[in-house]
PDB file of C-alpha atoms in Angstrom:
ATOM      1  CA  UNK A1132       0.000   0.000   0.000  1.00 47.00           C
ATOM      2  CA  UNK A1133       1.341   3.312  -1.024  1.00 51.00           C
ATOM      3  CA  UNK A1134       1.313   5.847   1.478  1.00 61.00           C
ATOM      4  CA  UNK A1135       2.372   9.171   0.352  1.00 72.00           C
ATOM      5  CA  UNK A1136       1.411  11.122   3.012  1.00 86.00           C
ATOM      6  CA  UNK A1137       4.455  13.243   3.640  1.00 83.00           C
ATOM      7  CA  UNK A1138       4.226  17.262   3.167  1.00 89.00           C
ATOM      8  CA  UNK A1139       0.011  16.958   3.330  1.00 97.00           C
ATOM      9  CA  UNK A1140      -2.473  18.623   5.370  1.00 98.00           C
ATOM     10  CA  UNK A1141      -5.428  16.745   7.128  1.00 98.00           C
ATOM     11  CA  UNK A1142      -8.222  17.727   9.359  1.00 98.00           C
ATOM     12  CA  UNK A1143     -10.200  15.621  11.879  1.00 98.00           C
ATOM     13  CA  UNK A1144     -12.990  16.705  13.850  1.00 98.00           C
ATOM     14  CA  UNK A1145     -14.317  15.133  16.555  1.00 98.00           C
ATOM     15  CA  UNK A1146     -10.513  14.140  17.699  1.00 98.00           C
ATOM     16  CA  UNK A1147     -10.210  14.543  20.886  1.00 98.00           C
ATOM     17  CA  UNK A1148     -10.983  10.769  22.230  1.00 97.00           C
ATOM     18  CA  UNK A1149     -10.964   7.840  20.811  1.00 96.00           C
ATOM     19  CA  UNK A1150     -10.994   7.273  16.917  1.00 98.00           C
ATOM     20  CA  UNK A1151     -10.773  10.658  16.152  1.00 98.00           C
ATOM     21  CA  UNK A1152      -7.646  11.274  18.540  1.00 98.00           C
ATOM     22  CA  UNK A1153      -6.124   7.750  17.334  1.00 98.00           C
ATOM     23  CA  UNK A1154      -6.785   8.501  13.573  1.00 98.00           C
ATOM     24  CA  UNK A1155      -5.071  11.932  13.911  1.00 98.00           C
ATOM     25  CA  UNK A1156      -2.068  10.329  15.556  1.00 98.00           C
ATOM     26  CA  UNK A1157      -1.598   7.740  13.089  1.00 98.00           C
ATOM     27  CA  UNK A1158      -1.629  10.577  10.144  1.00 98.00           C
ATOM     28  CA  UNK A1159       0.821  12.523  12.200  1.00 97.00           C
ATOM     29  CA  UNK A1160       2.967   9.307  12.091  1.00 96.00           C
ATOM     30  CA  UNK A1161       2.688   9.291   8.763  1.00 96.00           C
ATOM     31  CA  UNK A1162       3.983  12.827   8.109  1.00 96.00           C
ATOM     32  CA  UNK A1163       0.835  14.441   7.734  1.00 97.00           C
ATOM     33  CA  UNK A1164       0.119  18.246   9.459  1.00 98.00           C
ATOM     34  CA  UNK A1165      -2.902  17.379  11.265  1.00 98.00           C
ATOM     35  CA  UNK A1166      -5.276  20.342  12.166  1.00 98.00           C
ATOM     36  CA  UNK A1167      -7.215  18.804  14.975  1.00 98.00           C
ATOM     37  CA  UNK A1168     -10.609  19.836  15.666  1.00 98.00           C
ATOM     38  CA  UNK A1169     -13.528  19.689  18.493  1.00 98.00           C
ATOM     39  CA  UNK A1170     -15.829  21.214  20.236  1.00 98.00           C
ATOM     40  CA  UNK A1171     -13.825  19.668  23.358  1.00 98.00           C
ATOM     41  CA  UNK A1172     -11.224  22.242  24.062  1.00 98.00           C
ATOM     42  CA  UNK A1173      -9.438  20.205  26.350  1.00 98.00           C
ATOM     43  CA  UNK A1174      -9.743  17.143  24.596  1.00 98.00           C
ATOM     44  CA  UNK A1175      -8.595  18.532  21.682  1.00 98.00           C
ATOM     45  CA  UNK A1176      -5.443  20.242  22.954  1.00 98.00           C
ATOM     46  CA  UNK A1177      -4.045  16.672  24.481  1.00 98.00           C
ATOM     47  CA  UNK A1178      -4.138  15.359  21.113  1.00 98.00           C
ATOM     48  CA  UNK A1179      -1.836  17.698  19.313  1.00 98.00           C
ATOM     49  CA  UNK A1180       0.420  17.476  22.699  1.00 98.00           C
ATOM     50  CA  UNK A1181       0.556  13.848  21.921  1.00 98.00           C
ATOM     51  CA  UNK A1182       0.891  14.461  18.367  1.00 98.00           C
ATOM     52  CA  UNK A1183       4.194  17.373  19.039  1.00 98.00           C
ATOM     53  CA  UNK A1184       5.542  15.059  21.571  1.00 98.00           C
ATOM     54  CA  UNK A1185       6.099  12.274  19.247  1.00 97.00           C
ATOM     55  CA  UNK A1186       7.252  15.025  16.405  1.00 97.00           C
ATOM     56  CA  UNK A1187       4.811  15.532  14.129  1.00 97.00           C
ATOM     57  CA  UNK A1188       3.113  19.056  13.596  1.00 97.00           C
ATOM     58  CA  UNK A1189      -0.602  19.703  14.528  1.00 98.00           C
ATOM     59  CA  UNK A1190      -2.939  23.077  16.003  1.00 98.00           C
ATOM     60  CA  UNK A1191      -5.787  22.629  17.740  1.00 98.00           C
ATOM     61  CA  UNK A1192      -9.152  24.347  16.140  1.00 98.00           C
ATOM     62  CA  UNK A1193     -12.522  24.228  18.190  1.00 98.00           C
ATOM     63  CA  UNK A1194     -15.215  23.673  15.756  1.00 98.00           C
ATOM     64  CA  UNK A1195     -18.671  22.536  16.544  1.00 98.00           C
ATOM     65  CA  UNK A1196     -19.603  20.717  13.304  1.00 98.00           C
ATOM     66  CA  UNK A1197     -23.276  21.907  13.500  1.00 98.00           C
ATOM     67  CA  UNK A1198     -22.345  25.095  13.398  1.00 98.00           C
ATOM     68  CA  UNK A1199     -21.809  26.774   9.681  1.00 98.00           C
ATOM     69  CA  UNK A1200     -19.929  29.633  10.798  1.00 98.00           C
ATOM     70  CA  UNK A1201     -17.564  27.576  12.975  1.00 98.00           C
ATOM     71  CA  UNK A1202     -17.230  24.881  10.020  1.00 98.00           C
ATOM     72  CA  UNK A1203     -16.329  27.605   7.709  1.00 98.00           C
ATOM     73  CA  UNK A1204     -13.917  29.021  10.160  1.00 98.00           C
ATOM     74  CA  UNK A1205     -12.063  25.694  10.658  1.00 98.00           C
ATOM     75  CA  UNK A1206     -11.454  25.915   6.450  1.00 98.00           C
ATOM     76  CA  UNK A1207     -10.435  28.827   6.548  1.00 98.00           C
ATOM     77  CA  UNK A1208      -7.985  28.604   9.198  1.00 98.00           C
ATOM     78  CA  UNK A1209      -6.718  25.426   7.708  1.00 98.00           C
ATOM     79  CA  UNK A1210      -6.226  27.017   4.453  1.00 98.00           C
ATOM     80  CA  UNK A1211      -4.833  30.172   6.274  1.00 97.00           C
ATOM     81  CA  UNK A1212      -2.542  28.262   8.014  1.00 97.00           C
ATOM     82  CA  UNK A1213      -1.191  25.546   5.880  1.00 97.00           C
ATOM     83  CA  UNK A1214      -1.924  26.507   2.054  1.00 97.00           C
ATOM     84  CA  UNK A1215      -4.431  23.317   1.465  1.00 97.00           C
ATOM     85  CA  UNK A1216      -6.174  20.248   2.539  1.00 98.00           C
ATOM     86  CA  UNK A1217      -5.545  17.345   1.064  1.00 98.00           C
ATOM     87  CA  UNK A1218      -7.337  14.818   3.689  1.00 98.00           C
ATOM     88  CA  UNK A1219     -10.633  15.206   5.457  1.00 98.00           C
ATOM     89  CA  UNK A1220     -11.644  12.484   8.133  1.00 99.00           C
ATOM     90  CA  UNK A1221     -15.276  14.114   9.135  1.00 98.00           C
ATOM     91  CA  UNK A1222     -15.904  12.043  12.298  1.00 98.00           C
ATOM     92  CA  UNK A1223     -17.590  14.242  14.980  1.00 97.00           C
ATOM     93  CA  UNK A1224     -20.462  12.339  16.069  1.00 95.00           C
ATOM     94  CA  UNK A1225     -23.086  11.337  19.108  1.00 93.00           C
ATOM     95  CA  UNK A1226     -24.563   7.960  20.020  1.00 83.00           C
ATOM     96  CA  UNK A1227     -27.152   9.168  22.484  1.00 77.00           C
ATOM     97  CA  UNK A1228     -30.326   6.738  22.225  1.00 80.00           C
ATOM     98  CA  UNK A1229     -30.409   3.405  23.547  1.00 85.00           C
ATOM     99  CA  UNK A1230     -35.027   2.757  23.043  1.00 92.00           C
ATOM    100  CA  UNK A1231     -37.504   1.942  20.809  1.00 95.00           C
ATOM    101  CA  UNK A1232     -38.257   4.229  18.450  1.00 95.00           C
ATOM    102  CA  UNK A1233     -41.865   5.391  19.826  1.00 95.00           C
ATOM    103  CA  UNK A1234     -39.485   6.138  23.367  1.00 94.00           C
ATOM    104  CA  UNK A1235     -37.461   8.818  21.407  1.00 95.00           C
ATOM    105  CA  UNK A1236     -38.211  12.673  21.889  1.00 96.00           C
ATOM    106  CA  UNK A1237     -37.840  15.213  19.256  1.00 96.00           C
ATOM    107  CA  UNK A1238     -34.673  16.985  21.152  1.00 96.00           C
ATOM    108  CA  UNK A1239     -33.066  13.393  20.786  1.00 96.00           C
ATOM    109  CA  UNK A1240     -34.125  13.435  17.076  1.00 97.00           C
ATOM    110  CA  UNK A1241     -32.806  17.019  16.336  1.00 97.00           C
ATOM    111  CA  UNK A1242     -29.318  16.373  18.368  1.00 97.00           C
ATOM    112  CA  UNK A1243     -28.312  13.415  17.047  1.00 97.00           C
ATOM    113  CA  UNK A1244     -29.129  14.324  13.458  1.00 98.00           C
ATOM    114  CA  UNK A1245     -27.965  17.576  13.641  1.00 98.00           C
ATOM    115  CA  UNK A1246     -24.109  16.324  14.423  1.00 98.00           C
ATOM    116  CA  UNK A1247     -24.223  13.197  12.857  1.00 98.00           C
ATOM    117  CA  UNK A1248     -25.938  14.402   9.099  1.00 98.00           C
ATOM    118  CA  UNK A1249     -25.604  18.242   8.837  1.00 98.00           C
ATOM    119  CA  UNK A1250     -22.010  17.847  11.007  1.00 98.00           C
ATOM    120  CA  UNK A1251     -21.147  15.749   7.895  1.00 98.00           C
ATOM    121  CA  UNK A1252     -22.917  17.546   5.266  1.00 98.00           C
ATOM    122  CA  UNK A1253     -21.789  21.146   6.546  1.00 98.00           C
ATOM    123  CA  UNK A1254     -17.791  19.735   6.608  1.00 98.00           C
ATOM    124  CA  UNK A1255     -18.262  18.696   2.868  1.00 98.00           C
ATOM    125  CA  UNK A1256     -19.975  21.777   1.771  1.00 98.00           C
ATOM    126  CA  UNK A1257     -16.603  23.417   2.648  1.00 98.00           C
ATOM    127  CA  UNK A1258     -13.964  21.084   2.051  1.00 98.00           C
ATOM    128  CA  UNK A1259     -15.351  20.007  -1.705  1.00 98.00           C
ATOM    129  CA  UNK A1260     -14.462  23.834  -3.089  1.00 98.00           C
ATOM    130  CA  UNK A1261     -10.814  23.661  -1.487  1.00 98.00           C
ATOM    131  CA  UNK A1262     -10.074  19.977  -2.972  1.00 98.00           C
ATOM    132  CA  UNK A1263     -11.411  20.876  -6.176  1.00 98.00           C
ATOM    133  CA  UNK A1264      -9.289  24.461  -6.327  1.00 98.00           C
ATOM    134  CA  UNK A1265      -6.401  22.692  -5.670  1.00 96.00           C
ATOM    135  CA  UNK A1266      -6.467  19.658  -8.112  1.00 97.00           C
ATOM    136  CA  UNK A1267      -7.902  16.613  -5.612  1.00 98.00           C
ATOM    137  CA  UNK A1268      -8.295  15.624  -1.971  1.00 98.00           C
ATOM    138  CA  UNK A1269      -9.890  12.684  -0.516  1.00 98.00           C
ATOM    139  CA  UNK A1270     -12.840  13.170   1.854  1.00 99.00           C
ATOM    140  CA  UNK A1271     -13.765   9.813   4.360  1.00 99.00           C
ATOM    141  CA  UNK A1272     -16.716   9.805   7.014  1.00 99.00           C
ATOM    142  CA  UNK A1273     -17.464   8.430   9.485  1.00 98.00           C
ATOM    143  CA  UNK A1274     -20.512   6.090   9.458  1.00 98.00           C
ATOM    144  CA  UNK A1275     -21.296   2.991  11.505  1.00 97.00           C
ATOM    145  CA  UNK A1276     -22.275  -0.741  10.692  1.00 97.00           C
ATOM    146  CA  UNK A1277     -25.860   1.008  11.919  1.00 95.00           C
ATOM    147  CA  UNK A1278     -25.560   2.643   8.512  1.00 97.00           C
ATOM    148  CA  UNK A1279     -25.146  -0.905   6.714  1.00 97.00           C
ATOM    149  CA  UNK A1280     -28.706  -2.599   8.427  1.00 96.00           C
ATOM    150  CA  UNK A1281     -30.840  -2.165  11.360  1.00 94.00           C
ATOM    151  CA  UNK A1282     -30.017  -1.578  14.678  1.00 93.00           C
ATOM    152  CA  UNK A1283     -32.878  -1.682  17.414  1.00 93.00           C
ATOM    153  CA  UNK A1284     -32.810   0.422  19.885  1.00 92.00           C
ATOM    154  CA  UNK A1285     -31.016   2.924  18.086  1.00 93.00           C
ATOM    155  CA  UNK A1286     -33.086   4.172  15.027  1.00 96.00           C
ATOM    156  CA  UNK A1287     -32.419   7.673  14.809  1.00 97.00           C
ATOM    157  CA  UNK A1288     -28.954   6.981  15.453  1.00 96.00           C
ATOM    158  CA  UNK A1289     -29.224   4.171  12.414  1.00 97.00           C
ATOM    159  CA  UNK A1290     -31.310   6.553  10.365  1.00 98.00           C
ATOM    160  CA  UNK A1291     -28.099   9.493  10.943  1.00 98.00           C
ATOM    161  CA  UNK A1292     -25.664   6.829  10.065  1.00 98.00           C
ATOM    162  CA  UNK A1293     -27.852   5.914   6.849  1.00 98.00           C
ATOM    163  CA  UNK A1294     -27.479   9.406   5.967  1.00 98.00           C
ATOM    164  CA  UNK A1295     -24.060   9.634   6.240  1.00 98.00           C
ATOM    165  CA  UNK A1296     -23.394   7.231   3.887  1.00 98.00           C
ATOM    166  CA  UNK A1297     -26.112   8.654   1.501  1.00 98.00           C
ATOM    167  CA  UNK A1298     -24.191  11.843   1.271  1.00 98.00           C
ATOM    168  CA  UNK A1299     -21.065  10.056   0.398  1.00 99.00           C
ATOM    169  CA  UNK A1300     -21.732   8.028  -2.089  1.00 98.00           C
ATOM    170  CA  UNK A1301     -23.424  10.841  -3.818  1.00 98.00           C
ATOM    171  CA  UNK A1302     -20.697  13.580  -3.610  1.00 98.00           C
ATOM    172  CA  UNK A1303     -18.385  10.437  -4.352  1.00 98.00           C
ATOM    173  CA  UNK A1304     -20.305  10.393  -8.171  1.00 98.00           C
ATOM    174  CA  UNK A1305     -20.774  14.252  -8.028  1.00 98.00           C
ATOM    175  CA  UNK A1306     -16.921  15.210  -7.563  1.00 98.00           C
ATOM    176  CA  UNK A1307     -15.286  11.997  -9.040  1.00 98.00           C
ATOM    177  CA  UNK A1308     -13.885  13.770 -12.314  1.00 98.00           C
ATOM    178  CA  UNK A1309     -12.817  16.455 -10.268  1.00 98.00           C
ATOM    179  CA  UNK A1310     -10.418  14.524  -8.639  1.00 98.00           C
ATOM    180  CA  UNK A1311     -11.638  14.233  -5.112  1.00 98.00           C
ATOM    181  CA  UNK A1312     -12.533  10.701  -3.512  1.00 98.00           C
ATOM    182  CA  UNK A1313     -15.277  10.207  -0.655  1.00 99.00           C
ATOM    183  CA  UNK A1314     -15.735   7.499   1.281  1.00 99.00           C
ATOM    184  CA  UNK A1315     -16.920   5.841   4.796  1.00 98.00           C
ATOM    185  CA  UNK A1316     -16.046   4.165   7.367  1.00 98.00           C
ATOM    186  CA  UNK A1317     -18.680   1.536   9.009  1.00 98.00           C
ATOM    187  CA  UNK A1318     -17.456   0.380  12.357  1.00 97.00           C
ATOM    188  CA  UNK A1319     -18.919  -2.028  14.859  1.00 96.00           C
ATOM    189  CA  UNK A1320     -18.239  -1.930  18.247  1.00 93.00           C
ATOM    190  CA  UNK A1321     -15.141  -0.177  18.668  1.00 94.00           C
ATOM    191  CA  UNK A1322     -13.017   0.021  22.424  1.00 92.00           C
ATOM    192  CA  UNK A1323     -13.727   3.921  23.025  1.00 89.00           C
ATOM    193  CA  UNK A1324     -14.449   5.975  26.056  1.00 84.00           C
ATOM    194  CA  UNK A1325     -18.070   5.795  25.002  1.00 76.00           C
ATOM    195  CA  UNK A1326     -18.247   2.333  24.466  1.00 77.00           C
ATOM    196  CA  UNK A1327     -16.762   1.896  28.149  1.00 79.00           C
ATOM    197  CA  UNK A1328     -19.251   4.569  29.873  1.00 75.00           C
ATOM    198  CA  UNK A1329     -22.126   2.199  28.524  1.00 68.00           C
ATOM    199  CA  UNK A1330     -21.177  -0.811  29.347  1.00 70.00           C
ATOM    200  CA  UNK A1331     -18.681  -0.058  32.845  1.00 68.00           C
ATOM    201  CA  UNK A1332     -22.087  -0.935  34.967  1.00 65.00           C
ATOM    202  CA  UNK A1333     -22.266  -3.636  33.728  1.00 71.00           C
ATOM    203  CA  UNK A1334     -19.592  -5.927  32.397  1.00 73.00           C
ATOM    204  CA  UNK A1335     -21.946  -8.979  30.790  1.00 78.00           C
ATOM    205  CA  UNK A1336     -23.060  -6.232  28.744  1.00 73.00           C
ATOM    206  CA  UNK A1337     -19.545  -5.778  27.089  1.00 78.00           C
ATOM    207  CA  UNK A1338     -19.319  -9.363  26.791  1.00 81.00           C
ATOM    208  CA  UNK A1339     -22.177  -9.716  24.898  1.00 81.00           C
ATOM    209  CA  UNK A1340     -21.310  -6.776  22.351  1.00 83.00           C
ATOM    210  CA  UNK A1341     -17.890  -9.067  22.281  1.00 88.00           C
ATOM    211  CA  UNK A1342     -19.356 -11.614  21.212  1.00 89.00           C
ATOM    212  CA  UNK A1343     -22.041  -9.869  18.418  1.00 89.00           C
ATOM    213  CA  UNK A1344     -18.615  -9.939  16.160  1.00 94.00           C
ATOM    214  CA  UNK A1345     -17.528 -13.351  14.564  1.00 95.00           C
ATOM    215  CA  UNK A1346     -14.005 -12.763  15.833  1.00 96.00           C
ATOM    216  CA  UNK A1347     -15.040 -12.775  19.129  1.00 94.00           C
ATOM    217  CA  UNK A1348     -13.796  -9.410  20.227  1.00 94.00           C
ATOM    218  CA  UNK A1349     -14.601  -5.601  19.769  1.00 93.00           C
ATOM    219  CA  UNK A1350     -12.514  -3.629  17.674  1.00 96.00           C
ATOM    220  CA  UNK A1351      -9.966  -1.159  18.340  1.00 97.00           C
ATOM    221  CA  UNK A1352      -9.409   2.838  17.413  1.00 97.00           C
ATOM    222  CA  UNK A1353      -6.205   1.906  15.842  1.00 98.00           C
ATOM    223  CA  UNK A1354      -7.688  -0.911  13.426  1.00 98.00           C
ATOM    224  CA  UNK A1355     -10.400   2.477  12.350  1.00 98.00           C
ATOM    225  CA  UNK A1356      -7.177   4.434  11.967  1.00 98.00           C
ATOM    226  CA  UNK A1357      -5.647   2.399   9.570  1.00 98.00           C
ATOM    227  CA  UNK A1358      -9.181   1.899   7.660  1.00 98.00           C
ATOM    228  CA  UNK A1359      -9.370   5.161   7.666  1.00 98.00           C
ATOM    229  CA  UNK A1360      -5.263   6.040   6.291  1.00 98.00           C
ATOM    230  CA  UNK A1361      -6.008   2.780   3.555  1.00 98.00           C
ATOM    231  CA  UNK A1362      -8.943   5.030   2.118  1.00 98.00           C
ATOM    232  CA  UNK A1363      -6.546   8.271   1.955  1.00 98.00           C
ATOM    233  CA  UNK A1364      -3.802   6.595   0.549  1.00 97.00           C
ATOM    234  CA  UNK A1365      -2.556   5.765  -3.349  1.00 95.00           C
ATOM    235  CA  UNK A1366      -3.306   2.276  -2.510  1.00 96.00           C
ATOM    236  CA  UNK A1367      -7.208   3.343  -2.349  1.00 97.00           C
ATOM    237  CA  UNK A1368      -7.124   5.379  -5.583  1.00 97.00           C
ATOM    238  CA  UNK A1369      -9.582   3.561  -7.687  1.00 98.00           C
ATOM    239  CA  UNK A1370     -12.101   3.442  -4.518  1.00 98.00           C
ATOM    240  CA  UNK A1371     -14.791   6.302  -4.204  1.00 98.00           C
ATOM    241  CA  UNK A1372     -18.131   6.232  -3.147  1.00 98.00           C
ATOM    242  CA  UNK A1373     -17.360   3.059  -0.855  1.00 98.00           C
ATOM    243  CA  UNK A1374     -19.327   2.017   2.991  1.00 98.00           C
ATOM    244  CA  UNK A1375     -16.014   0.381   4.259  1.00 98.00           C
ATOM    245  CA  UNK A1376     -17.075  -1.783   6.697  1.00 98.00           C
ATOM    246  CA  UNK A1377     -14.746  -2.091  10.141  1.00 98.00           C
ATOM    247  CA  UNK A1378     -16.590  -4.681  11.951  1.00 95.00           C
ATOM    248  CA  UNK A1379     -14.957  -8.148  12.630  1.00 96.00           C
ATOM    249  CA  UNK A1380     -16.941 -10.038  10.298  1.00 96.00           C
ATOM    250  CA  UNK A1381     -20.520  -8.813  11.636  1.00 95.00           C
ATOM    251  CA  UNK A1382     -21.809  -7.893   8.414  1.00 95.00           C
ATOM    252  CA  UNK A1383     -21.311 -10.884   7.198  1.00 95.00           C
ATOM    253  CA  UNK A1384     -23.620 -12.765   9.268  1.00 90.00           C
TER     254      UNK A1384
END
């Protein structure tokens, strides 16, 4: 896999925990300036401390994805900053429903789709113009295996996820001769601080959503990372429009 990463720019919202943070480290590792980016201040500024202290170059921009004015902002300073953007990994996103469908309120409804579908959309609206100005980019998003079926309990967060991957394959056919490739990421149960708050009261819980995946285990931020870097890189350059799907086998079933 060819990963000519050196000398670019990325951004990645929503990285300050878990596959955000770990996706922005393994760009920096790569070469990559990373401009990091979430509404978590604090959050936000560890990662590019992690990213400096292992030598790479990163700035921290607070951006709240469902926000135009901040989304524009974070663009701007990007461009401002470093000349161009060559990667986009939109990943700012919420998981805040766990009920039937007839149990979920209208503030759930409006919260969840307004980070996880017009977070997404908003980030595109402004990175597409800079790709195409500059010759290319690639865009990737994140999405969930909720986006690939059903997932009870969760339907609004399902129907977000849906969405996502709705508005990537169609800017992925809108912007292909332009030279800029979108894609998603799908992951299943992934080892994050959010996955841990849910299931930390109680552990059979975890083992359960262990044992939902055919390997036996939940994923990891890293393995997203790399899913993530595989869809950015040369190696990926004939793939656009594509629901990657990071999920030990479960799709499969």
């Amino acid at each position: 896999m060819s990963m000519t990463f050196a000398g670019r720019v990325a951004v990645v919202t929503g990285a300050g925990a878990g596959i955000g943070r770990a996706t922005a480290l393994a760009f920096a590792a790569q070469g990559l300036t990373v401009v990091v980016s979430d509404v978590d201040v604090v959050g936000g500024e560890a990662t590019v401390r992690q990213i400096e202290a292992s030598g790479g170059t990163a700035v921290f921009v607070r951006c709240d994805v469902t926000q135009e004015a901040d989304v524009q902002h974070l663009m701007e300073q990007t461009i401002s900053a470093f000349g161009r953007l060559d990667y986009a990994f939109n990943n700012a996103g919420i998981e805040i429903e766990h009920g039937r469908l007839a149990d979920g309120t209208l503030d759930m409804f409006d919260a969840i789709m307004a980070v996880n579908v017009k977070g997404v959309w908003l980030c595109m609206k402004y990175q597409l113009p800079l790709m195409v100005a500059q010759g290319g980019g690639v865009i990737v998003n994140a999405a969930s295996v909720a986006g690939l079926g059903a997932a009870p309990k969760m339907s609004i967060y399902a129907a977000s996820k849906h969405a996502v991957i709705g508005l990537t394959k169609s800017a992925a056919i809108e912007y292909a001769k332009k030279k800029v490739r979108v894609n998603a990421v799908c992951p299943a149960v992934i080892d994050t601080d959010m996955f841990r708050r849910a299931y930390e009261a109680d552990p059979r819980k975890a083992d359960y959503a262990a044992a939902v995946h055919p390997v036996g285990r939940i994923g990891t931020v890293e393995e997203v990372a790399s899913a993530v870097l595989y869809l950015c890189s040369e190696g990926a350059a004939f793939i656009t429009g594509h629901a990657l799907a990071v999920d030990g086998g479960t799709m499969a079933i």
